[in-house]
Short mmCIF file of C-alpha atoms in Angstrom, two decimals:
data_model
loop_
_atom_site.label_atom_id
_atom_site.label_comp_id
_atom_site.label_asym_id
_atom_site.label_seq_id
_atom_site.Cartn_x
_atom_site.Cartn_y
_atom_site.Cartn_z
CA ASN L 26 79.33 33.92 -103.91
CA VAL L 27 79.43 30.05 -102.71
CA GLU L 28 83.15 29.38 -104.36
CA LYS L 29 84.11 32.40 -102.12
CA PHE L 30 81.76 31.71 -98.70
CA TYR L 31 83.14 27.65 -99.30
CA LEU L 32 86.87 29.03 -98.91
CA MET L 33 85.90 31.53 -95.96
CA GLN L 34 84.31 28.45 -93.86
CA ARG L 35 87.31 25.95 -95.04
CA ALA L 36 89.73 28.82 -93.80
CA ALA L 37 87.60 29.23 -90.64
CA LEU L 38 87.64 25.44 -89.96
CA ASP L 39 91.23 25.55 -90.80
CA LYS L 40 92.03 27.62 -88.65
CA GLY L 41 89.37 26.38 -86.18
CA GLY L 42 91.23 22.87 -86.05
CA VAL L 43 95.21 24.42 -85.62
CA PHE L 44 93.36 25.74 -82.48
CA ALA L 45 92.05 22.86 -81.33
CA ASP L 46 95.27 20.61 -82.07
CA GLN L 47 97.29 23.58 -80.00
CA PHE L 48 94.71 23.39 -77.17
CA ARG L 49 94.84 19.55 -76.63
CA ARG L 50 98.64 19.91 -76.62
CA LEU L 51 99.00 22.66 -73.74
CA VAL L 52 96.74 20.32 -71.39
CA TRP L 53 98.45 17.74 -72.13
CA THR L 54 101.36 18.84 -71.15
CA ASN L 55 100.23 20.76 -68.26
CA PRO L 56 98.40 18.84 -65.64
CA GLU L 57 97.20 21.51 -63.73
CA LEU L 58 95.33 22.79 -66.66
CA ASP L 59 93.70 19.23 -67.13
CA TYR L 60 90.26 19.17 -66.11
CA THR L 61 89.90 15.76 -66.82
CA LEU L 62 92.13 14.51 -64.32
CA LYS L 63 89.05 16.14 -61.80
CA ARG L 64 86.48 14.16 -64.34
CA PRO L 65 87.96 11.97 -66.64
CA VAL L 66 85.81 11.51 -69.60
CA ASN L 67 87.81 8.28 -71.27
CA GLU L 68 86.04 5.32 -70.80
CA LEU L 69 88.69 3.69 -67.89
CA GLY L 70 89.08 6.49 -66.06
CA LYS L 71 85.25 7.44 -65.72
CA HIS L 72 84.49 3.54 -64.68
CA THR L 73 87.35 3.93 -62.11
CA TRP L 74 86.48 7.82 -60.89
CA GLU L 75 82.43 6.54 -60.97
CA ASP L 76 83.87 3.44 -58.55
CA GLU L 77 85.68 5.79 -56.08
CA ARG L 78 82.71 8.58 -55.75
CA ASN L 79 80.01 5.52 -55.03
CA PHE L 80 82.06 4.16 -52.92
CA ASP L 81 82.88 7.56 -51.39
CA ARG L 82 79.31 8.25 -51.36
CA ASP L 83 77.76 5.13 -49.94
CA LEU L 84 80.52 5.40 -47.34
CA PHE L 85 79.06 8.84 -46.41
CA LEU L 86 75.19 7.80 -46.27
CA ARG L 87 75.85 4.87 -43.93
CA ASN L 88 78.35 6.52 -42.07
CA PHE L 89 75.85 9.26 -41.13
CA ALA L 90 72.68 7.75 -41.41
CA SER L 91 71.57 8.07 -37.76
CA GLN L 92 72.01 11.91 -38.53
CA LEU L 93 69.83 12.06 -41.54
CA GLY L 94 66.51 11.75 -42.05
CA ILE L 95 64.19 11.35 -44.80
CA PHE L 96 60.21 12.67 -45.22
CA TYR L 97 58.52 11.14 -48.02
CA VAL L 98 55.49 13.35 -49.33
CA TYR L 99 53.23 11.06 -51.51
CA ARG L 100 49.25 10.64 -51.73
CA GLU L 101 47.16 8.13 -52.60
CA SER L 102 45.90 9.59 -56.19
CA CYS L 103 49.50 9.86 -57.79
CA GLY L 104 50.48 7.11 -59.66
CA ALA L 105 54.07 8.66 -59.67
CA CYS L 106 53.71 8.00 -56.20
CA GLN L 107 53.09 4.33 -56.83
CA THR L 108 56.19 3.60 -58.45
CA PHE L 109 58.57 5.80 -56.01
CA SER L 110 57.44 4.09 -53.11
CA PRO L 111 59.16 1.08 -52.79
CA ILE L 112 62.16 2.98 -54.14
CA VAL L 113 62.15 4.90 -51.02
CA ARG L 114 61.52 2.04 -48.90
CA ASN L 115 64.69 -0.08 -50.88
CA PHE L 116 66.70 3.51 -49.94
CA ALA L 117 65.85 3.67 -46.55
CA ASP L 118 66.68 -0.48 -46.52
CA ARG L 119 70.16 0.13 -47.85
CA PHE L 120 71.62 3.11 -45.81
CA ALA L 121 69.64 2.36 -43.24
CA VAL L 122 68.15 5.56 -42.91
CA ASN L 123 64.97 6.64 -41.22
CA VAL L 124 61.96 7.95 -43.15
CA LYS L 125 58.59 9.41 -42.25
CA ALA L 126 55.98 9.07 -45.01
CA ILE L 127 53.99 11.75 -44.95
CA SER L 128 50.72 11.75 -46.97
CA THR L 129 48.61 15.11 -48.13
CA ASP L 130 45.69 12.94 -48.49
CA GLY L 131 45.24 10.60 -44.95
CA SER L 132 45.61 7.65 -46.81
CA SER L 133 47.94 4.75 -45.96
CA ASN L 134 50.86 3.06 -47.29
CA PRO L 135 51.57 -0.59 -47.83
CA HIS L 136 55.32 0.52 -48.10
CA PHE L 137 55.52 2.47 -44.95
CA ARG L 138 53.62 0.72 -41.34
CA GLN L 139 53.94 4.72 -39.83
CA VAL L 140 52.84 6.94 -41.79
CA MET L 141 52.33 10.71 -40.93
CA HIS L 142 49.20 12.67 -41.97
CA ASP L 143 50.13 16.07 -43.42
CA ARG L 144 48.27 19.11 -40.48
CA GLY L 145 49.80 21.77 -42.02
CA GLN L 146 53.47 21.18 -41.24
CA LEU L 147 54.54 20.86 -44.84
CA LYS L 148 53.23 24.34 -45.37
CA SER L 149 54.90 25.57 -41.84
CA TRP L 150 58.03 24.25 -44.08
CA GLY L 151 57.48 26.21 -46.91
CA VAL L 152 56.80 22.85 -49.82
CA THR L 153 53.47 22.60 -51.73
CA GLN L 154 52.11 19.37 -51.61
CA GLN L 155 53.51 18.42 -54.95
CA THR L 156 54.01 14.50 -54.69
CA PRO L 157 55.83 12.58 -54.33
CA ALA L 158 58.92 14.52 -52.99
CA ILE L 159 61.22 14.36 -50.20
CA LEU L 160 63.05 16.52 -47.69
CA VAL L 161 65.79 15.46 -45.90
CA TYR L 162 66.34 16.54 -42.15
CA GLN L 163 69.68 17.12 -40.39
CA SER L 164 70.11 16.81 -36.67
CA PRO L 165 72.15 19.57 -35.35
CA SER L 166 76.06 19.84 -34.91
CA ILE L 167 77.09 22.38 -32.89
CA GLU L 168 77.94 22.26 -29.99
CA PRO L 169 75.53 24.14 -27.31
CA ARG L 170 78.12 25.67 -25.01
CA THR L 171 80.62 26.93 -27.38
CA GLY L 172 78.38 27.48 -30.61
CA LYS L 173 80.88 25.42 -32.26
CA ALA L 174 80.34 23.09 -35.08
CA ILE L 175 81.26 19.26 -34.55
CA PRO L 176 83.44 18.15 -36.88
CA LEU L 177 81.66 15.15 -38.62
CA VAL L 178 84.02 13.15 -40.62
CA VAL L 179 84.90 9.68 -42.49
CA ARG L 180 87.69 9.20 -44.71
CA GLY L 181 86.56 7.91 -48.03
CA SER L 182 88.83 6.56 -50.73
CA SER L 183 92.46 7.45 -51.13
CA GLY L 184 92.05 8.89 -47.55
CA LYS L 185 89.58 11.66 -48.65
CA GLU L 186 87.83 13.49 -45.89
CA LEU L 187 84.36 13.36 -46.29
CA ARG L 188 82.70 15.89 -44.24
CA LEU L 189 78.72 16.76 -43.25
CA ARG L 190 77.89 20.04 -43.63
CA PRO L 191 77.40 21.71 -40.29
CA CYS L 192 73.52 21.97 -39.40
CA ALA L 193 73.37 24.92 -36.59
CA LYS L 194 69.79 25.71 -36.27
CA PRO L 195 69.00 24.22 -32.55
CA GLN L 196 66.07 22.16 -33.92
CA GLY L 197 67.39 21.02 -36.90
CA CYS L 198 68.10 21.94 -40.81
CA LEU L 199 65.74 21.07 -43.45
CA THR L 200 66.35 20.30 -46.56
CA TYR L 201 64.22 19.93 -50.25
CA VAL L 202 65.83 17.31 -52.04
CA GLY L 203 63.34 16.59 -55.17
CA ALA L 204 60.06 15.89 -56.75
CA GLY L 205 59.46 12.86 -58.80
CA VAL L 206 60.19 9.59 -59.66
CA MET L 207 63.99 9.19 -58.49
CA SER L 208 66.25 5.84 -58.70
CA VAL L 209 67.75 4.53 -55.26
CA ASN L 210 71.17 6.16 -56.70
CA GLU L 211 69.57 9.30 -57.48
CA ILE L 212 68.53 9.66 -54.17
CA ALA L 213 72.09 8.74 -52.96
CA GLU L 214 73.81 10.79 -55.46
CA ARG L 215 71.44 14.23 -54.78
CA LEU L 216 71.87 13.40 -50.62
CA PHE L 217 75.64 13.69 -51.19
CA VAL L 218 75.99 16.61 -52.93
CA LEU L 219 73.79 18.48 -50.88
CA LEU L 220 75.30 17.38 -47.74
CA ALA L 221 79.22 16.56 -48.39
CA THR L 222 80.30 19.04 -51.47
CA GLU L 223 80.88 22.77 -51.75
CA PRO L 224 79.18 24.50 -54.97
CA GLY L 225 81.66 24.22 -58.14
CA GLN L 226 83.87 21.16 -55.73
CA ASP L 227 81.90 18.99 -57.50
CA PHE L 228 80.61 19.83 -60.88
#
């Protein structure tokens, strides 16, 4: 029985090997089927893709910084907040994005001169007091007279169009970005994905 199982397993592995070989030959010879042209997997291709991606992301954020703002939620007794506060400050300085710090317990923050106290606005926004957390505010981008979206576009690498997601609410749009400690690059990445890409387009 062990021998029969082994022989059956070998036959399955051989067939799997043939399938995998045929699959790669098919993809190599049909560029429209090759997903790695969209998201490279080899080291050289990945570095090139990441460099272009980071360039587009940083260009997008700096170009539309005036349209955006960050609400940073923290509390004094939160250890993760003590780690994250200077990171948020660095993000704000790097991309010239305005940050409003919101304290859930009325405490000050050495990294932000002006601090807002939570007086129920988080609850009204549908946000828990989970700390640390960040939300992004986006100014409205609808022409009041016509009701049409104002196109906000910047040219990225290889002439690619980078569009800021339109905001149709007169009071502006608020999007929860995430909670917990993140790096400057992770904050930037989340904002870029949420504000500049469609679901499935960048995955």
